Coordinates of C-alpha atoms in Angstrom, one line a residue:
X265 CA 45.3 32.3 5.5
X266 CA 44.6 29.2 8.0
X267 CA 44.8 26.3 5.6
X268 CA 44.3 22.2 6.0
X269 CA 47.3 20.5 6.5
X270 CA 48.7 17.3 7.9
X271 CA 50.6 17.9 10.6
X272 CA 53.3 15.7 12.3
X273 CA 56.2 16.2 14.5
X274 CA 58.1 17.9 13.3
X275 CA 56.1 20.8 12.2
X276 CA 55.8 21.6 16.0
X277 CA 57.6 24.8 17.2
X278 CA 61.2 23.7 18.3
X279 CA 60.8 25.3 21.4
X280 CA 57.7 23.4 23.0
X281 CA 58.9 20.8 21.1
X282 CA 60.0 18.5 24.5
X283 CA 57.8 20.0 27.0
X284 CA 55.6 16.8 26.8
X285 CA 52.2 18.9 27.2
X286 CA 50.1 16.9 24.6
X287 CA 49.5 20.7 22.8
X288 CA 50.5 21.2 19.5
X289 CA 52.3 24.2 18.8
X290 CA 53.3 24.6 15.4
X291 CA 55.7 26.3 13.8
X292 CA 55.1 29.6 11.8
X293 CA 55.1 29.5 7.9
X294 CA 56.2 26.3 6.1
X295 CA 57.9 24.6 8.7
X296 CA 54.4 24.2 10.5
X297 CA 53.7 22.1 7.1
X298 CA 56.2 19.9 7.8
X299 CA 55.7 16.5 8.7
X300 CA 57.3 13.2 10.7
X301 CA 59.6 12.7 8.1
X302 CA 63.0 14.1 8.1
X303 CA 63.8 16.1 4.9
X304 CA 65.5 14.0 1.9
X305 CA 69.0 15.9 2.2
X306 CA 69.2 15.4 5.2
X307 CA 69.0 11.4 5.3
X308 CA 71.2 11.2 2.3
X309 CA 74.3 10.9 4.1
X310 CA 72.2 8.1 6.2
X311 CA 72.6 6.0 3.2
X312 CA 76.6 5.7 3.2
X313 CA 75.9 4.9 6.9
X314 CA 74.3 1.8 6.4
X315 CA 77.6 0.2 4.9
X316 CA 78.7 0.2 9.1
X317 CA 76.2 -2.3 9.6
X318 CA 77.5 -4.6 6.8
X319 CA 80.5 -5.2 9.2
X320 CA 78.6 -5.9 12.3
X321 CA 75.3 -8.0 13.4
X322 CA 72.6 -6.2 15.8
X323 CA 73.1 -8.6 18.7
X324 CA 77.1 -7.6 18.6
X325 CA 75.7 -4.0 18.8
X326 CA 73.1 -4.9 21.6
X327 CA 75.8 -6.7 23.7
X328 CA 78.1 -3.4 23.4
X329 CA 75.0 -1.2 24.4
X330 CA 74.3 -3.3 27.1
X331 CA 78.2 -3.4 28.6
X332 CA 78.3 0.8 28.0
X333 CA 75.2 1.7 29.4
X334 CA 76.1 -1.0 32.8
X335 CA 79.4 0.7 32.7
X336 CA 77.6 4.4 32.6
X337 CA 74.9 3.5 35.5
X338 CA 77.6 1.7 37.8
X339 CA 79.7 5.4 37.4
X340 CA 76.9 7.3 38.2
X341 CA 76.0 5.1 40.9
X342 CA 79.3 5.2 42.2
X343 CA 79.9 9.1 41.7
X344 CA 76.4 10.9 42.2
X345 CA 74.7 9.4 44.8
X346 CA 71.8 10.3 46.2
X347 CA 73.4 11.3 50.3
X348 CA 71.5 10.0 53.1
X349 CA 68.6 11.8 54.2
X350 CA 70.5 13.7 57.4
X351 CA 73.2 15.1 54.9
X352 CA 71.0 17.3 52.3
X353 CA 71.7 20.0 53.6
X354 CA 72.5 23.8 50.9
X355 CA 76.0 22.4 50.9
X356 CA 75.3 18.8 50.2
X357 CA 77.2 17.2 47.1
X358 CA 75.2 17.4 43.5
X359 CA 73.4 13.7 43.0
X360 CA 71.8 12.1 40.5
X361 CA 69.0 9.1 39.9
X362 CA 68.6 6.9 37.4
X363 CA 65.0 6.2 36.6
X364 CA 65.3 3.9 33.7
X365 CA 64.4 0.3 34.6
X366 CA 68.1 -1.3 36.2
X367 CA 67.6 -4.4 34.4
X368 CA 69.1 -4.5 30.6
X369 CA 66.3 -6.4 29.0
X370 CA 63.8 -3.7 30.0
X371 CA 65.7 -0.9 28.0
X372 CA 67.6 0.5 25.3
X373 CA 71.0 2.3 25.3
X374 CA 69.7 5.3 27.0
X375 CA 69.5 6.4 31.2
X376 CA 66.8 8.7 32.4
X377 CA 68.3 10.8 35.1
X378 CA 67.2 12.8 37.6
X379 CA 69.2 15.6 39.3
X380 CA 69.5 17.4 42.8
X381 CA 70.2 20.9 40.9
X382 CA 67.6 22.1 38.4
X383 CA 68.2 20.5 34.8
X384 CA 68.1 23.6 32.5
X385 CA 71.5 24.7 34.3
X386 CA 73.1 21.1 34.0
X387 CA 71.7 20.6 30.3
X388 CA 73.6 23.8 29.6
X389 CA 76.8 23.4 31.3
X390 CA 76.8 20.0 29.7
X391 CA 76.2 21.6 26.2
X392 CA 79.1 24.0 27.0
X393 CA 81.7 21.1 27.3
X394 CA 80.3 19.7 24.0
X395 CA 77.8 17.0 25.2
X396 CA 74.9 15.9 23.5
X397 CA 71.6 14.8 25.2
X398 CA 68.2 14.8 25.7
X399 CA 66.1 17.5 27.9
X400 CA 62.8 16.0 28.3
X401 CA 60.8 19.0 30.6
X402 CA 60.3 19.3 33.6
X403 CA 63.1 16.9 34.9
X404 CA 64.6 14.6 33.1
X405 CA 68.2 14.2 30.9
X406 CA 68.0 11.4 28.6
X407 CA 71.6 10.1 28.3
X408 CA 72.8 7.2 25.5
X409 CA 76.0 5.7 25.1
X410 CA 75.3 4.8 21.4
X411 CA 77.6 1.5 20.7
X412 CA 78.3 1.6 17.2
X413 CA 80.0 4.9 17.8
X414 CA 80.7 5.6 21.0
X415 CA 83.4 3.3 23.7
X416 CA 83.9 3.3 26.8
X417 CA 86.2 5.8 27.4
X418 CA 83.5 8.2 26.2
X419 CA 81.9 6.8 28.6
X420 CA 84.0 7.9 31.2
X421 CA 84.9 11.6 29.8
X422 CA 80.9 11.6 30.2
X423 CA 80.8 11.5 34.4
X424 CA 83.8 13.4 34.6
X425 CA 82.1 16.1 32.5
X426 CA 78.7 15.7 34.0
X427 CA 80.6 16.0 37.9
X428 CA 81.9 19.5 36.6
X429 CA 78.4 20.0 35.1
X430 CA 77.1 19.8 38.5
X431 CA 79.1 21.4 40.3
X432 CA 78.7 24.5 38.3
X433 CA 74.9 24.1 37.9
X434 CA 74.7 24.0 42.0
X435 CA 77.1 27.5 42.3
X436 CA 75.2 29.0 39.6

């Protein structure tokens, strides 16, 4: 039986849950029922978490975002560009394009990107070399180089994975 609820985020079906279509497609059974909150034993851990933050300040964090996420766009920049407009040709090189605002102050640690192969193939051969990020439907990785725990050499293994990425995404 169809009963009131409240309904929030996370109650949507995981599926649809990125297509950004403004419809709400909830899940079946009690997860539909639940709401934007994430569940208590989940957020426990969270707790011993906030002790990290004792031995830093937010603007030492911020400056660290800043430097990793410069160092990230200036690699993809330098390694996946978009070719000139005579060489996209079937056998032109993968590229991507960073859609986030260039200037620092107008964003967090995370790039937007753009790709010259479809995403669902990239997300995926990034997933199978262990990367994390964001699918955002129909176009978009989200990418963030998180400072508290990540450096720059993660940084790095990041492009060198995302250049195999799309390469395999463009023979696929």
């Amino acid at each position: 039986r169809d009963m009131p609820r409240f309904v929030g985020w996370w109650g949507h079906e995981m599926k649809t849950r990125f297509h950004m279509d403004n419809k709400l497609d909830l899940s079946p059974g009690v997860n539909g029922f639940r709401l934007s909150n994430p569940p208590p034993l989940l957020v426990s851990p969270l707790l011993a978490s906030l002790d990290v933050f004792q031995k830093t300040s937010m603007s030492d964090l911020r400056a660290k975002s800043i430097l990793l996420t410069g160092y990230l766009e200036l690699l993809i920049q330098k390694h996946y560009p978009r070719p000139a407009e005579d060489a996209n040709g079937p056998d032109s090189r993968p590229w991507v394009d960073i859609i986030t605002p260039a200037d620092p102050a107008q964003r967090g640690c995370q790039l937007s990107l753009m790709f010259s192969v479809p995403i669902s193939k990239v997300f995926m051969e990034l997933e199978k070399r262990g990367v994390a990020c964001d699918k955002r439907e129909p176009n978009v990785l989200r990418i963030a180089p998180t400072p508290l725990y990540n450096s720059f050499r993660d940084v790095h293994r990041f492009v060198t994975l995302l250049g195999q990425s799309l390469v395999a995404a463009q023979q696929s």
